[in-house]
Coordinates of C-alpha atoms in Angstrom, one line a residue:
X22 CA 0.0 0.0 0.0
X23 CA 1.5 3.5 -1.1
X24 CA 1.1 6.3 1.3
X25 CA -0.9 8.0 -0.9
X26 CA -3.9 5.5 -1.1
X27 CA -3.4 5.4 3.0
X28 CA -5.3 8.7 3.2
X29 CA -8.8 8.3 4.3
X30 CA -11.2 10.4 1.5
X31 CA -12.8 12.7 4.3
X32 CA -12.6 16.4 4.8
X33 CA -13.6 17.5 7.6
X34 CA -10.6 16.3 9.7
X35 CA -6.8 17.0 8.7
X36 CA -4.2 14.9 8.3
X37 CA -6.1 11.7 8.6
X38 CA -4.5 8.5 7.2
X39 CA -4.3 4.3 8.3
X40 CA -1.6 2.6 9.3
X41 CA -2.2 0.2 7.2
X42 CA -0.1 -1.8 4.6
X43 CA 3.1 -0.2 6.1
X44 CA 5.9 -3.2 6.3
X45 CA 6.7 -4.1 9.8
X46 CA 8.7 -7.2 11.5
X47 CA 6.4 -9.8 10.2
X48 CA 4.5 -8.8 7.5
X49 CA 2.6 -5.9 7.3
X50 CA 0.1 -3.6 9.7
X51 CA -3.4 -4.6 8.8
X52 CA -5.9 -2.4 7.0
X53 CA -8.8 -0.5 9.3
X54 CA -7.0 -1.3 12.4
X55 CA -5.4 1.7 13.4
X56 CA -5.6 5.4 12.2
X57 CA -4.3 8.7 12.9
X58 CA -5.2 12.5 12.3
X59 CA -5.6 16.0 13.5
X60 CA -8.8 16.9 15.7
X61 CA -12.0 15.9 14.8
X62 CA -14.2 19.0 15.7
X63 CA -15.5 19.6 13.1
X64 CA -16.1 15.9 11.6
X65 CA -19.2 16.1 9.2
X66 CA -21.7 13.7 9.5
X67 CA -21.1 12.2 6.1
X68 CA -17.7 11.2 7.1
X69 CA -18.3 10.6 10.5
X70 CA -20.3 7.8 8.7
X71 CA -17.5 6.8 6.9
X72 CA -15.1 6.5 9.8
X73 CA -17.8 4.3 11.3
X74 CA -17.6 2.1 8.4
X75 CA -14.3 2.1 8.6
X76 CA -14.7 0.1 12.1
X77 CA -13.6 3.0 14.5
X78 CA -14.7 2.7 18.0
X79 CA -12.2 4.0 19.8
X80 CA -10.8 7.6 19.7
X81 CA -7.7 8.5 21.6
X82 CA -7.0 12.5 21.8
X83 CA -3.3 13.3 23.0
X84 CA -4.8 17.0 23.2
X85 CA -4.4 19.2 26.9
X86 CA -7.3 19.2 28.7
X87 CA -8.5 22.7 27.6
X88 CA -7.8 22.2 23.7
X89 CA -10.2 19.3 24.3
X90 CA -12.5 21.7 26.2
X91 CA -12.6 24.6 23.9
X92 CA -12.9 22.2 20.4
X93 CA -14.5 18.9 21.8
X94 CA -14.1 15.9 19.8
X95 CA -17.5 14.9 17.6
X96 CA -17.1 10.9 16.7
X97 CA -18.6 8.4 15.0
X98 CA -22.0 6.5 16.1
X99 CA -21.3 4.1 18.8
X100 CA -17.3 5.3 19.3
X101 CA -15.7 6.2 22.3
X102 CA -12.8 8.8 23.1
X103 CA -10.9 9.1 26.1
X104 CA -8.3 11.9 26.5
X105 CA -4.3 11.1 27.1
X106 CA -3.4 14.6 28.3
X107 CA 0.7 14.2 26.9
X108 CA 1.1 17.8 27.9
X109 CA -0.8 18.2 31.1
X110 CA 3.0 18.4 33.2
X111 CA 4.7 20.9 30.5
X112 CA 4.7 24.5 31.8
X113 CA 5.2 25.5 28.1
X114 CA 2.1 24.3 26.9
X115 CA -0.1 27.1 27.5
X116 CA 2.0 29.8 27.0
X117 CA 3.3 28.6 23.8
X118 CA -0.3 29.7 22.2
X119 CA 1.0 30.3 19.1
X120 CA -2.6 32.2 17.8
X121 CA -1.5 34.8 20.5
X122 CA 1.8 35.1 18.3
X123 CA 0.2 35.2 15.0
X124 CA -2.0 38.3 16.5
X125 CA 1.9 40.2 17.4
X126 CA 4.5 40.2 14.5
X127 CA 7.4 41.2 16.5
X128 CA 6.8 38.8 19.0
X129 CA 6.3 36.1 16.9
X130 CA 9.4 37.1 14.5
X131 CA 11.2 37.5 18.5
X132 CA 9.5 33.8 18.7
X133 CA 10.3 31.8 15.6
X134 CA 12.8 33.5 13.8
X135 CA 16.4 32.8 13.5
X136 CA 15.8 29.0 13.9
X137 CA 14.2 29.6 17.7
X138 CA 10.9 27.8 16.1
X139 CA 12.4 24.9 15.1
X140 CA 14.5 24.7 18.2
X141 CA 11.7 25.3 20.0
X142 CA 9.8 22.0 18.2
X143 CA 13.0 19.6 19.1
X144 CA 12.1 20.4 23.1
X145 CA 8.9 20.2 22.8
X146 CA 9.7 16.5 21.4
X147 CA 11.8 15.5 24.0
X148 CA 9.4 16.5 26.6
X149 CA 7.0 14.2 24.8
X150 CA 9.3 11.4 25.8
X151 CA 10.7 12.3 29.1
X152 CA 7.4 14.3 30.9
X153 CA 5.7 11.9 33.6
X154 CA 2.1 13.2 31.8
X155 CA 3.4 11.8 28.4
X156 CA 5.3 9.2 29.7
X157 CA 1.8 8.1 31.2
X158 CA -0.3 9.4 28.2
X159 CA 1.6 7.0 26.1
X160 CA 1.6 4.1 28.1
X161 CA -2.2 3.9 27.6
X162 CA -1.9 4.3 24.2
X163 CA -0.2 1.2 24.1
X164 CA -2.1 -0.7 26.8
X165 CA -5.5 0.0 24.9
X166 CA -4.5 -0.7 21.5
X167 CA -3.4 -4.5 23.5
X168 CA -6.7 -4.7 25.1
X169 CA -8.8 -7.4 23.5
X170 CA -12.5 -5.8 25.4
X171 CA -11.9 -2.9 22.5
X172 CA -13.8 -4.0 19.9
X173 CA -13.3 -2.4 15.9
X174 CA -10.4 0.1 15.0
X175 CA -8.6 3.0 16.6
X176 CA -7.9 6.3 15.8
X177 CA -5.4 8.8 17.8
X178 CA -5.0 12.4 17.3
X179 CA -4.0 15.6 18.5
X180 CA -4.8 19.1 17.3
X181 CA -2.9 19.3 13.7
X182 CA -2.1 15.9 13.7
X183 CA 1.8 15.6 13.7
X184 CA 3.7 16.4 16.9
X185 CA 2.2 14.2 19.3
X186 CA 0.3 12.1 17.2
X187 CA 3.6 11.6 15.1
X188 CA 5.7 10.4 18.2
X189 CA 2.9 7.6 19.0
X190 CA 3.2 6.6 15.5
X191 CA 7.1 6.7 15.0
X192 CA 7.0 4.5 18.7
X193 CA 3.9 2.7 17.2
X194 CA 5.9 1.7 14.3
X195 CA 9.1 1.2 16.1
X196 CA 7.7 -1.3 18.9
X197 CA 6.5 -3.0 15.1
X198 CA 9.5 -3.4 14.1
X199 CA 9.3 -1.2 11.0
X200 CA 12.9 0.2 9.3
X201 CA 13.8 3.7 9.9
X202 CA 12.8 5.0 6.2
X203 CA 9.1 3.3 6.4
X204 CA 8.7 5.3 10.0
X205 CA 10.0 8.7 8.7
X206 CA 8.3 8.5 5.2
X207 CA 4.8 8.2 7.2
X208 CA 6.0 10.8 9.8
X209 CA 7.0 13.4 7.2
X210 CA 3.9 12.6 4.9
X211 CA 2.2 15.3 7.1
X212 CA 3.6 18.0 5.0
X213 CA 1.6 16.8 2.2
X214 CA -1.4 16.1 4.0
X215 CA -0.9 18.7 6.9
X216 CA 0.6 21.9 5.9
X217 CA -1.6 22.4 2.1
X218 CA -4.8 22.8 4.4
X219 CA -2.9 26.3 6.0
X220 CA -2.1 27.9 2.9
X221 CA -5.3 30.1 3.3
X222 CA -3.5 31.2 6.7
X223 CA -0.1 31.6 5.0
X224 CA -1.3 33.8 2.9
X225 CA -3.0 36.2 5.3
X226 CA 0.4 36.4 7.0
X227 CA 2.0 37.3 3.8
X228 CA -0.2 40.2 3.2
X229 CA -0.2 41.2 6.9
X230 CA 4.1 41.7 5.9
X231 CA 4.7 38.5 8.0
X232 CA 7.2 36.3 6.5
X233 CA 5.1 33.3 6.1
X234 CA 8.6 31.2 6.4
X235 CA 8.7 32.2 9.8
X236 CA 5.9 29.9 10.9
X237 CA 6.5 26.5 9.0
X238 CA 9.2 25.2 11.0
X239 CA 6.1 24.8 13.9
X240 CA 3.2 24.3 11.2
X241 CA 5.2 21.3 9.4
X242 CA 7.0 18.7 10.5
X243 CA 11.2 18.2 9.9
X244 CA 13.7 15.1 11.0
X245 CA 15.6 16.8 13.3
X246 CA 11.8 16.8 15.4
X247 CA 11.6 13.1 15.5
X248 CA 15.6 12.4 15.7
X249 CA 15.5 14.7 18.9
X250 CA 12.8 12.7 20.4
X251 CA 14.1 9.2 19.5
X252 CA 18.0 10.9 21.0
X253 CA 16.2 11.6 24.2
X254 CA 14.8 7.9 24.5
X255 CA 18.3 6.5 23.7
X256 CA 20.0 8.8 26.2
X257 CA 17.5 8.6 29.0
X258 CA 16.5 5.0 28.5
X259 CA 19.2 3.2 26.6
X260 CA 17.3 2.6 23.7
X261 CA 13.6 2.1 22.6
X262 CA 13.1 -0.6 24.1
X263 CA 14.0 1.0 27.4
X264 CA 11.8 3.7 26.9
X265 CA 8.6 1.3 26.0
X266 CA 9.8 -1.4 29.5
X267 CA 11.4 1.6 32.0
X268 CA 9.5 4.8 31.0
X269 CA 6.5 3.2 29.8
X270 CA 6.2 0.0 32.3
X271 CA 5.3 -1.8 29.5
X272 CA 5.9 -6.0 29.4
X273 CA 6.2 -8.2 27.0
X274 CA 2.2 -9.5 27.4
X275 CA 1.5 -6.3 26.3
X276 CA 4.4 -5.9 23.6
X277 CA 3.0 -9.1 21.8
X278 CA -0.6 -8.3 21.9
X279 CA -0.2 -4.7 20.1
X280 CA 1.6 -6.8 17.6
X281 CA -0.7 -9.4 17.7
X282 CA -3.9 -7.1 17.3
X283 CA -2.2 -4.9 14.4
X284 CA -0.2 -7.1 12.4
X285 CA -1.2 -9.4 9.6

């Protein structure tokens, strides 16, 4: 399966694409098992039908508890959702409100230029590896995708789709067994799927004299994002598999039945 026919035909929610047909330790990960995507507050009721034929019952959000609150999730007939707050112990999280730095151009050029945005995005990744909220936020991730009481497919998210939803993916894919170029081909796919959906907002910048390159290092996605996270595992854990038995308290019941439940 090509990345491109991975995207699910809906739009109403960004980013949105299954896991499946990627090559993992095995064989591959099967079809409508296991999906990711930005938010899903404004999911129409047409594909909200879709994703229910699709087999989606259960909807994990990686969103902060008021993201959640101020755009609430709508899902598909008969789903459930349950939020993993992965930034509920980062003191950044709220005051990095980067719509408060699109409303101030010298604050957000003070922000985001000179490479501060894109150093700014390596931190943020490494806190979603080392923070005690993420570390536990993750864990669940993992523990329900091995539960056998949920029934049909899952789908995780976040806000846009590619910062925390792309870590549990990359580790998704990782614990799988998939090769390095498979994990960052799906990772960086979200600047194809992701970043075509803000050109509307780019150009307002533009015409408001804002650089719009300014803000693409934290609207897209880069290596150096995932490499940092993946370094922090190494160094803090030893290597992934550390970070999925140490950080995440993860054992090998659990190990085997995520690859028992996703790969065909």
């Amino acid at each position: 399966m090509t990345m491109l026919n991975r995207r699910v035909p809906i739009t109403s929610v960004l980013n949105m694409r299954d896991l499946g047909g990627l090559p993992v330790a095995g064989g591959v990960i099967a079809s409508n098992r296991v999906f990711r995507s930005g938010a899903l507050a404004e999911l129409s009721p047409d594909d909200a039908e879709l994703m229910a034929e699709r087999g989606i019952q259960t909807i994990l959000d990686f969103r902060t508890g008021s993201e959640a609150a101020s755009a609430p999730d709508r899902v598909p007939s008969g789903a459930t959702t349950e939020l993993l707050d992965v930034l509920s112990d980062s003191p950044a999280a709220a005051a990095g409100n980067i719509a408060e730095l699109l409303a101030d151009p010298p604050r957000l050029a003070a922000a985001l230029g000179d490479g501060h945005g894109a150093t700014m995005l390596r931190g943020s990744y490494r806190e979603i590896v080392s923070l005690p909220s993420a570390r536990a936020a993750y864990a669940r991730f993992f523990r329900d995708i091995a539960d056998p009481s949920r029934e049909g497919a899952l789908l995780f998210h976040c806000t846009a789709g590619k910062d925390r939803t792309g870590w549990a993916a990359a580790a998704l894919l990782t614990m799988l067994g998939a090769d390095e170029a498979t994990i960052h081909a799906d990772y960086l796919q979200t600047n194809d799927d992701f970043l075509p959906a803000m050109r509307p907002l780019l150009n307002q910048l533009e015409a408001a004299g804002i650089d719009p390159a300014l803000v693409l290092p934290v609207m897209g996605v880069e290596e150096s994002y995932l490499e940092a996270a993946y370094a922090e595992a190494t160094s803090t854990y030893g290597s992934m598999q550390g970070y999925f038995t140490t950080a995440l308290g993860l054992d090998e019941g659990v190990l085997d039945a995520v690859r028992a439940r996703l790969v065909a």
